[in-house]
């Protein structure tokens, strides 16, 4: 057997994709390389039973290819569940570009990336994620039709972030109703971690509702901008998890609910936009449940963005986008109640519904 003659480090090398912890029966993983533009990207297609795999492209200076690979595997899986639970005919996919969006992103690189997307013939459809702008999608659109989230002037639906934030706001209200008995967030202490595209819009919704909002971000400029625009406080301490708050809204990157943070968290509700907030779903979801912290599953409440870009594909208008996004409130409440009745984590309750829809469609497709 090959593993008898090589050490564990080598095994990691010979089992680079299917052997990853985050690998969960993904259909296809595509590595894209172009020396001329400096493109190093990975496209993950998790599942296409319900439709083409739609999911944004993230550009991030990953510390290693392993980190990038695991991110794309986790993110694409989440997209499958997001599309399924939202009732959309979409599969799950995602792409990551390894690099610093501020210094390494060029139109040439984005165009080359678009060409790789095109080779998949529509099995994967891209959009923006962290490190991407609507204008980047416009560049991708020059070489492939398999892109959404392009600007309105180019016939697209524009930036999906405000709708994502509105969906998160709806999910947060449902979680508040479940935990506190009222959906109104007036005077609730809400901490928003990461005030980028989505975080800022969420702050706006929360301020309009009268919530007591505090913000954190690694980017000082963003902090100043959002703080002065909405009159919210900036957190200057060194460990926000220890702070007294009602609701924690992770809107930066994933895995912030992990071994280091989980027992510190004082919030009674967690509801935010970031994908894959639970570092290890089974472990950290269970601890939250045991601690009585209500976790609104990320892929459920941050689905506003995908609804928005789906509208671009299906040609439905703003009203229907809003209706579908507002429905996140009902679905969240239903799932939180389901989880309670069944004695399972909210994450599992949500995944079960998503998986059942896919299973049903697979059965129908095979008839
Ligand atoms: N944009 C969308 O429509 C959309 C849809 C669904 C999910 N999401 C997810 O929501 C999250 C935010 O997306 P976005 O589009 O606003 O991204 P963004 O890049 O515009 O904003 C992210 C912000 O988080 C900050 N940040 C990074 N690490 C941080 C840390 N450790 N602590 C505090 N702040 C930190 C960054 O400085 C930045 O301001 C991402 O996880 C993304 O995948 C976004």
Short mmCIF file of C-alpha atoms and ligand atoms in Angstrom, two decimals:
data_model
loop_
_atom_site.label_atom_id
_atom_site.label_comp_id
_atom_site.label_asym_id
_atom_site.label_seq_id
_atom_site.Cartn_x
_atom_site.Cartn_y
_atom_site.Cartn_z
CA UNK A 1 0.00 0.00 0.00
CA UNK A 2 1.34 3.40 -0.86
CA UNK A 3 0.75 4.83 2.66
CA UNK A 4 3.07 2.13 4.14
CA UNK A 5 6.06 3.65 2.47
CA UNK A 6 5.53 7.37 2.88
CA UNK A 7 5.18 9.55 5.93
CA UNK A 8 2.18 11.64 6.93
CA UNK A 9 3.55 14.77 5.27
CA UNK A 10 3.87 12.91 1.99
CA UNK A 11 0.34 11.56 2.34
CA UNK A 12 -0.87 15.14 2.49
CA UNK A 13 0.84 15.61 -0.85
CA UNK A 14 -0.64 12.54 -2.57
CA UNK A 15 -4.16 13.18 -1.29
CA UNK A 16 -4.29 16.89 -1.97
CA UNK A 17 -8.00 17.34 -2.75
CA UNK A 18 -10.24 14.37 -1.97
CA UNK A 19 -8.30 13.82 1.25
CA UNK A 20 -8.96 17.28 2.66
CA UNK A 21 -11.03 17.59 5.80
CA UNK A 22 -13.25 20.11 4.02
CA UNK A 23 -13.83 17.84 1.04
CA UNK A 24 -17.49 16.81 1.09
CA UNK A 25 -18.23 14.95 -2.10
CA UNK A 26 -17.49 17.95 -4.33
CA UNK A 27 -18.19 17.31 -7.99
CA UNK A 28 -15.26 19.17 -9.46
CA UNK A 29 -12.30 21.26 -8.35
CA UNK A 30 -10.45 23.27 -10.98
CA UNK A 31 -7.00 24.77 -10.51
CA UNK A 32 -6.29 27.76 -12.74
CA UNK A 33 -2.81 29.07 -13.40
CA UNK A 34 -1.51 31.79 -15.67
CA UNK A 35 2.06 32.93 -15.35
CA UNK A 36 1.68 36.06 -17.49
CA UNK A 37 -1.00 37.65 -15.34
CA UNK A 38 0.07 36.01 -12.06
CA UNK A 39 -3.28 34.25 -11.73
CA UNK A 40 -3.50 31.42 -9.22
CA UNK A 41 -7.10 30.47 -8.66
CA UNK A 42 -9.19 27.51 -7.58
CA UNK A 43 -12.81 26.98 -8.60
CA UNK A 44 -14.81 24.59 -6.42
CA UNK A 45 -18.02 23.07 -7.76
CA UNK A 46 -19.75 21.30 -4.92
CA UNK A 47 -23.10 20.21 -6.29
CA UNK A 48 -25.14 20.93 -9.42
CA UNK A 49 -28.27 18.86 -8.84
CA UNK A 50 -30.53 21.90 -8.46
CA UNK A 51 -28.86 23.97 -11.17
CA UNK A 52 -25.57 25.61 -12.17
CA UNK A 53 -23.13 26.18 -9.35
CA UNK A 54 -23.32 29.87 -8.56
CA UNK A 55 -20.99 31.55 -6.10
CA UNK A 56 -18.72 34.52 -5.78
CA UNK A 57 -15.01 34.86 -6.31
CA UNK A 58 -12.89 35.78 -3.32
CA UNK A 59 -9.46 37.34 -3.65
CA UNK A 60 -7.40 36.96 -0.50
CA UNK A 61 -3.67 36.74 0.37
CA UNK A 62 -3.89 33.17 1.69
CA UNK A 63 -0.88 31.95 3.66
CA UNK A 64 -0.76 28.74 1.65
CA UNK A 65 -2.47 26.87 -1.15
CA UNK A 66 -3.87 24.48 1.46
CA UNK A 67 -5.63 27.36 3.12
CA UNK A 68 -7.05 28.56 -0.21
CA UNK A 69 -8.17 25.06 -1.17
CA UNK A 70 -9.92 24.49 2.13
CA UNK A 71 -11.60 27.85 1.88
CA UNK A 72 -12.98 27.14 -1.59
CA UNK A 73 -14.14 23.67 -0.53
CA UNK A 74 -15.96 25.03 2.52
CA UNK A 75 -17.39 28.03 0.73
CA UNK A 76 -18.70 26.07 -2.28
CA UNK A 77 -20.41 23.53 0.00
CA UNK A 78 -22.09 26.40 1.84
CA UNK A 79 -23.37 27.78 -1.47
CA UNK A 80 -25.09 24.47 -2.24
CA UNK A 81 -27.03 24.66 1.01
CA UNK A 82 -27.71 28.37 0.56
CA UNK A 83 -29.33 27.91 -2.86
CA UNK A 84 -31.24 24.85 -1.71
CA UNK A 85 -32.69 26.35 1.47
CA UNK A 86 -33.66 29.55 -0.29
CA UNK A 87 -35.67 27.58 -2.85
CA UNK A 88 -33.51 28.63 -5.81
CA UNK A 89 -32.64 26.37 -8.72
CA UNK A 90 -28.94 26.76 -8.14
CA UNK A 91 -26.09 24.50 -7.20
CA UNK A 92 -23.11 25.46 -5.08
CA UNK A 93 -19.78 26.77 -6.30
CA UNK A 94 -17.18 29.31 -5.36
CA UNK A 95 -13.80 30.51 -6.57
CA UNK A 96 -10.75 31.87 -4.79
CA UNK A 97 -7.91 33.86 -6.29
CA UNK A 98 -4.73 33.77 -4.26
CA UNK A 99 -3.38 37.30 -3.89
CA UNK A 100 -3.86 40.74 -2.47
CA UNK A 101 -6.82 42.44 -4.12
CA UNK A 102 -5.39 45.86 -3.33
CA UNK A 103 -2.07 45.34 -5.09
CA UNK A 104 -2.34 42.31 -7.36
CA UNK A 105 -5.75 42.60 -8.97
CA UNK A 106 -5.52 43.80 -12.57
CA UNK A 107 -8.00 43.79 -15.47
CA UNK A 108 -5.71 41.32 -17.26
CA UNK A 109 -5.83 38.93 -14.31
CA UNK A 110 -9.62 39.23 -14.01
CA UNK A 111 -10.05 38.66 -17.75
CA UNK A 112 -7.85 35.57 -17.62
CA UNK A 113 -9.85 34.31 -14.66
CA UNK A 114 -13.04 34.88 -16.68
CA UNK A 115 -11.61 32.76 -19.49
CA UNK A 116 -11.16 29.87 -17.07
CA UNK A 117 -14.75 30.30 -15.87
CA UNK A 118 -15.84 30.22 -19.51
CA UNK A 119 -14.17 26.85 -20.13
CA UNK A 120 -16.65 25.31 -17.67
CA UNK A 121 -19.47 26.11 -20.09
CA UNK A 122 -21.88 27.51 -17.50
CA UNK A 123 -21.53 24.75 -14.94
CA UNK A 124 -20.05 27.43 -12.67
CA UNK A 125 -21.33 31.02 -12.64
CA UNK A 126 -19.30 33.59 -10.76
CA UNK A 127 -20.10 36.82 -8.89
CA UNK A 128 -18.31 39.06 -6.40
CA UNK A 129 -17.14 38.14 -2.93
CA UNK A 130 -14.49 39.56 -0.60
CA UNK A 131 -11.88 41.53 -2.53
CA UNK A 132 -14.13 41.97 -5.57
CA UNK A 133 -16.17 44.86 -6.93
CA UNK A 134 -19.00 45.08 -9.43
CA UNK A 135 -16.50 46.61 -11.87
CA UNK A 136 -14.36 43.43 -11.66
CA UNK A 137 -17.38 41.40 -12.72
CA UNK A 138 -17.83 43.77 -15.65
CA UNK A 139 -14.30 42.84 -16.76
CA UNK A 140 -15.09 39.12 -16.40
CA UNK A 141 -18.24 39.72 -18.47
CA UNK A 142 -16.05 40.81 -21.40
CA UNK A 143 -14.92 37.20 -21.86
CA UNK A 144 -17.80 35.09 -20.53
CA UNK A 145 -21.56 35.30 -20.02
CA UNK A 146 -21.23 33.08 -16.93
CA UNK A 147 -21.01 35.93 -14.47
CA UNK A 148 -23.55 37.83 -12.35
CA UNK A 149 -23.34 40.86 -10.12
CA UNK A 150 -22.33 43.08 -13.03
CA UNK A 151 -23.12 46.77 -12.90
CA UNK A 152 -26.54 48.16 -13.71
CA UNK A 153 -25.17 50.16 -16.62
CA UNK A 154 -24.11 46.85 -18.19
CA UNK A 155 -27.54 45.29 -17.71
CA UNK A 156 -26.82 43.67 -14.37
CA UNK A 157 -28.43 44.03 -10.97
CA UNK A 158 -25.48 45.85 -9.43
CA UNK A 159 -23.90 45.41 -6.02
CA UNK A 160 -25.66 42.63 -4.05
CA UNK A 161 -24.34 43.70 -0.63
CA UNK A 162 -27.27 45.92 0.50
CA UNK A 163 -29.69 43.06 -0.17
CA UNK A 164 -27.39 40.61 1.62
CA UNK A 165 -27.37 42.97 4.59
CA UNK A 166 -31.16 43.29 4.51
CA UNK A 167 -31.50 39.49 4.59
CA UNK A 168 -29.09 39.29 7.52
CA UNK A 169 -31.17 41.95 9.26
CA UNK A 170 -34.31 39.83 8.67
CA UNK A 171 -32.58 36.71 10.00
CA UNK A 172 -31.32 38.64 13.02
CA UNK A 173 -34.84 39.88 13.79
CA UNK A 174 -36.16 36.31 13.60
CA UNK A 175 -33.41 35.12 15.96
CA UNK A 176 -34.21 38.01 18.32
CA UNK A 177 -37.90 37.07 18.27
CA UNK A 178 -36.95 33.49 19.12
CA UNK A 179 -34.53 34.40 21.91
CA UNK A 180 -35.92 37.62 23.40
CA UNK A 181 -39.59 37.30 22.45
CA UNK A 182 -39.53 40.40 20.25
CA UNK A 183 -38.14 41.05 16.80
CA UNK A 184 -37.55 44.72 17.55
CA UNK A 185 -33.89 45.52 17.99
CA UNK A 186 -34.35 48.92 19.59
CA UNK A 187 -31.70 49.37 22.31
CA UNK A 188 -30.29 45.89 21.71
CA UNK A 189 -26.51 45.90 21.90
CA UNK A 190 -25.37 44.69 18.49
CA UNK A 191 -21.69 44.33 17.56
CA UNK A 192 -20.85 44.28 13.89
CA UNK A 193 -17.46 42.74 13.15
CA UNK A 194 -16.28 43.94 9.74
CA UNK A 195 -17.85 47.01 8.19
CA UNK A 196 -17.14 46.35 4.52
CA UNK A 197 -19.82 46.21 1.84
CA UNK A 198 -22.31 44.14 3.84
CA UNK A 199 -21.33 45.26 7.34
CA UNK A 200 -21.90 48.91 6.52
CA UNK A 201 -25.39 48.28 5.11
CA UNK A 202 -26.24 46.18 8.13
CA UNK A 203 -25.17 49.03 10.39
CA UNK A 204 -27.51 51.32 8.45
CA UNK A 205 -30.47 48.96 8.98
CA UNK A 206 -29.65 48.57 12.66
CA UNK A 207 -29.27 52.29 13.28
CA UNK A 208 -32.61 52.95 11.57
CA UNK A 209 -34.17 50.43 13.95
CA UNK A 210 -32.67 52.17 16.99
CA UNK A 211 -30.19 49.45 17.98
CA UNK A 212 -27.16 50.28 20.10
CA UNK A 213 -24.43 49.45 17.56
CA UNK A 214 -20.67 49.01 18.00
CA UNK A 215 -18.29 48.23 15.17
CA UNK A 216 -14.89 46.62 14.70
CA UNK A 217 -12.69 46.31 11.62
CA UNK A 218 -9.03 45.82 10.81
CA UNK A 219 -9.25 48.74 8.42
CA UNK A 220 -9.03 52.03 10.32
CA UNK A 221 -10.31 54.09 7.40
CA UNK A 222 -13.50 52.01 7.16
CA UNK A 223 -14.03 52.31 10.90
CA UNK A 224 -13.80 56.10 10.81
CA UNK A 225 -15.99 56.37 7.74
CA UNK A 226 -18.80 54.13 9.03
CA UNK A 227 -18.62 55.52 12.55
CA UNK A 228 -19.02 59.12 11.46
CA UNK A 229 -21.62 58.33 8.77
CA UNK A 230 -23.99 56.49 11.14
CA UNK A 231 -22.91 57.82 14.52
CA UNK A 232 -21.94 54.41 15.91
CA UNK A 233 -19.20 53.59 18.42
CA UNK A 234 -15.88 51.94 17.53
CA UNK A 235 -14.58 49.12 19.73
CA UNK A 236 -10.99 49.79 20.76
CA UNK A 237 -10.40 46.92 23.18
CA UNK A 238 -8.36 43.82 22.40
CA UNK A 239 -10.95 41.04 22.74
CA UNK A 240 -14.49 41.85 21.69
CA UNK A 241 -15.76 38.35 22.44
CA UNK A 242 -15.50 39.07 26.17
CA UNK A 243 -17.67 42.16 25.89
CA UNK A 244 -21.24 42.33 27.04
CA UNK A 245 -23.57 42.35 24.04
CA UNK A 246 -26.94 40.97 22.98
CA UNK A 247 -26.11 40.14 19.38
CA UNK A 248 -22.83 39.38 17.66
CA UNK A 249 -22.87 39.94 13.89
CA UNK A 250 -19.81 38.44 12.16
CA UNK A 251 -19.46 40.28 8.85
CA UNK A 252 -15.77 39.81 8.10
CA UNK A 253 -14.28 36.39 7.35
CA UNK A 254 -15.38 32.94 8.51
CA UNK A 255 -14.42 30.62 11.38
CA UNK A 256 -14.60 33.28 14.10
CA UNK A 257 -16.57 30.86 16.26
CA UNK A 258 -13.74 28.54 17.16
CA UNK A 259 -11.93 26.90 20.09
CA UNK A 260 -10.42 30.24 21.16
CA UNK A 261 -13.61 32.27 21.13
CA UNK A 262 -16.52 29.94 21.83
CA UNK A 263 -16.43 29.97 25.63
CA UNK A 264 -15.79 33.71 25.78
CA UNK A 265 -18.80 34.76 23.71
CA UNK A 266 -21.29 36.70 25.83
CA UNK A 267 -23.77 37.41 23.05
CA UNK A 268 -27.10 35.62 23.29
CA UNK A 269 -27.64 35.63 19.54
CA UNK A 270 -25.19 35.25 16.66
CA UNK A 271 -26.43 36.48 13.30
CA UNK A 272 -24.12 37.81 10.62
CA UNK A 273 -23.14 37.79 6.97
CA UNK A 274 -19.80 35.99 7.02
CA UNK A 275 -19.74 32.57 5.40
CA UNK A 276 -18.72 29.53 7.47
CA UNK A 277 -18.79 31.24 10.85
CA UNK A 278 -18.48 27.92 12.72
CA UNK A 279 -14.87 26.73 12.49
CA UNK A 280 -15.95 23.10 12.95
CA UNK A 281 -19.66 22.81 12.34
CA UNK A 282 -20.38 19.75 14.49
CA UNK A 283 -18.29 20.82 17.46
CA UNK A 284 -18.89 24.55 17.64
CA UNK A 285 -22.56 24.38 16.65
CA UNK A 286 -23.13 21.92 19.50
CA UNK A 287 -21.33 24.07 22.08
CA UNK A 288 -23.40 27.11 21.10
CA UNK A 289 -26.54 25.05 21.57
CA UNK A 290 -25.37 23.84 24.99
CA UNK A 291 -24.56 27.40 26.01
CA UNK A 292 -28.03 28.58 24.97
CA UNK A 293 -26.65 30.92 22.31
CA UNK A 294 -28.99 31.16 19.34
CA UNK A 295 -27.06 30.77 16.12
CA UNK A 296 -28.80 31.86 12.93
CA UNK A 297 -27.13 29.69 10.24
CA UNK A 298 -24.99 31.91 8.02
CA UNK A 299 -25.86 30.33 4.69
CA UNK A 300 -29.53 30.85 5.46
CA UNK A 301 -29.52 34.48 6.51
CA UNK A 302 -26.87 35.78 4.12
CA UNK A 303 -28.77 34.50 1.06
CA UNK A 304 -29.98 37.97 0.02
CA UNK A 305 -26.96 38.38 -2.23
CA UNK A 306 -27.57 35.16 -4.11
CA UNK A 307 -31.25 36.03 -4.49
CA UNK A 308 -30.15 39.35 -5.96
CA UNK A 309 -27.79 37.80 -8.51
CA UNK A 310 -30.23 34.98 -9.27
CA UNK A 311 -32.69 37.67 -10.33
CA UNK A 312 -30.17 38.65 -12.99
CA UNK A 313 -30.30 35.11 -14.41
CA UNK A 314 -34.05 34.63 -14.09
CA UNK A 315 -35.04 38.18 -14.99
CA UNK A 316 -37.18 38.95 -12.00
CA UNK A 317 -37.36 42.44 -10.57
CA UNK A 318 -36.65 44.34 -7.34
CA UNK A 319 -40.04 43.58 -5.78
CA UNK A 320 -39.53 39.83 -6.04
CA UNK A 321 -35.95 40.18 -4.73
CA UNK A 322 -37.26 41.99 -1.66
CA UNK A 323 -40.09 39.49 -1.16
CA UNK A 324 -37.74 36.51 -1.30
CA UNK A 325 -35.23 38.25 0.98
CA UNK A 326 -37.87 39.18 3.54
CA UNK A 327 -38.91 35.54 3.60
CA UNK A 328 -35.56 34.82 5.31
CA UNK A 329 -37.33 35.98 8.49
CA UNK A 330 -39.94 33.17 8.24
CA UNK A 331 -37.46 30.47 7.23
CA UNK A 332 -35.10 31.39 10.07
CA UNK A 333 -37.84 31.33 12.68
CA UNK A 334 -39.08 28.01 11.35
CA UNK A 335 -35.61 26.49 11.50
CA UNK A 336 -34.86 27.76 14.98
CA UNK A 337 -38.13 26.29 16.21
CA UNK A 338 -37.49 23.01 14.35
CA UNK A 339 -34.05 22.70 15.90
CA UNK A 340 -35.51 23.24 19.36
CA UNK A 341 -38.23 20.65 18.87
CA UNK A 342 -35.82 18.10 17.47
CA UNK A 343 -33.06 18.85 19.97
CA UNK A 344 -30.49 19.41 17.23
CA UNK A 345 -28.27 22.36 16.34
CA UNK A 346 -29.73 25.11 14.20
CA UNK A 347 -26.99 24.45 11.63
CA UNK A 348 -28.03 20.81 11.34
CA UNK A 349 -31.71 21.70 11.14
CA UNK A 350 -30.95 24.03 8.23
CA UNK A 351 -28.64 21.58 6.45
CA UNK A 352 -31.23 18.80 6.75
CA UNK A 353 -33.83 20.88 4.92
CA UNK A 354 -31.32 21.81 2.20
CA UNK A 355 -30.15 18.21 1.76
CA UNK A 356 -33.71 16.91 1.57
CA UNK A 357 -34.53 19.30 -1.25
CA UNK A 358 -31.46 18.17 -3.19
CA UNK A 359 -32.24 14.50 -2.54
CA UNK A 360 -35.79 14.95 -3.77
CA UNK A 361 -34.65 16.71 -6.95
CA UNK A 362 -32.02 14.05 -7.60
CA UNK A 363 -34.71 11.38 -7.40
CA UNK A 364 -36.96 13.35 -9.77
CA UNK A 365 -34.06 13.88 -12.20
CA UNK A 366 -33.28 10.17 -12.32
CA UNK A 367 -36.86 9.20 -13.28
N1 LIG B 1 -21.12 40.77 -0.44
C1 LIG B 1 -22.15 39.94 -0.35
O1 LIG B 1 -23.21 40.18 -0.94
C2 LIG B 1 -22.05 38.71 0.51
C3 LIG B 1 -23.03 37.72 0.40
C4 LIG B 1 -22.99 36.61 1.26
C5 LIG B 1 -21.96 36.50 2.16
N2 LIG B 1 -21.00 37.47 2.24
C6 LIG B 1 -19.94 37.29 3.22
O2 LIG B 1 -19.99 38.39 4.14
C7 LIG B 1 -18.67 38.74 4.57
C8 LIG B 1 -18.39 40.20 4.26
O3 LIG B 1 -18.52 40.42 2.87
P1 LIG B 1 -18.24 41.86 2.23
O4 LIG B 1 -18.66 41.78 0.83
O5 LIG B 1 -18.80 42.91 3.13
O6 LIG B 1 -16.66 41.92 2.29
P2 LIG B 1 -15.72 43.22 2.37
O7 LIG B 1 -14.38 42.78 1.93
O8 LIG B 1 -16.37 44.38 1.70
O9 LIG B 1 -15.71 43.53 3.94
C9 LIG B 1 -15.06 42.74 4.88
C10 LIG B 1 -14.57 43.69 5.97
O10 LIG B 1 -14.10 42.91 7.07
C11 LIG B 1 -12.89 43.49 7.56
N3 LIG B 1 -12.15 42.44 8.28
C12 LIG B 1 -11.41 41.43 7.78
N4 LIG B 1 -10.94 40.67 8.79
C13 LIG B 1 -11.39 41.21 9.94
C14 LIG B 1 -11.25 40.90 11.32
N5 LIG B 1 -10.54 39.85 11.71
N6 LIG B 1 -11.86 41.69 12.24
C15 LIG B 1 -12.59 42.77 11.86
N7 LIG B 1 -12.75 43.11 10.56
C16 LIG B 1 -12.16 42.36 9.63
C17 LIG B 1 -12.20 44.03 6.33
O11 LIG B 1 -11.27 45.02 6.66
C18 LIG B 1 -13.40 44.58 5.53
O12 LIG B 1 -13.67 45.93 5.87
C19 LIG B 1 -17.74 37.76 3.84
O13 LIG B 1 -17.50 36.64 4.66
C20 LIG B 1 -18.55 37.32 2.63
O14 LIG B 1 -18.18 36.06 2.16
C21 LIG B 1 -21.03 38.57 1.44
#
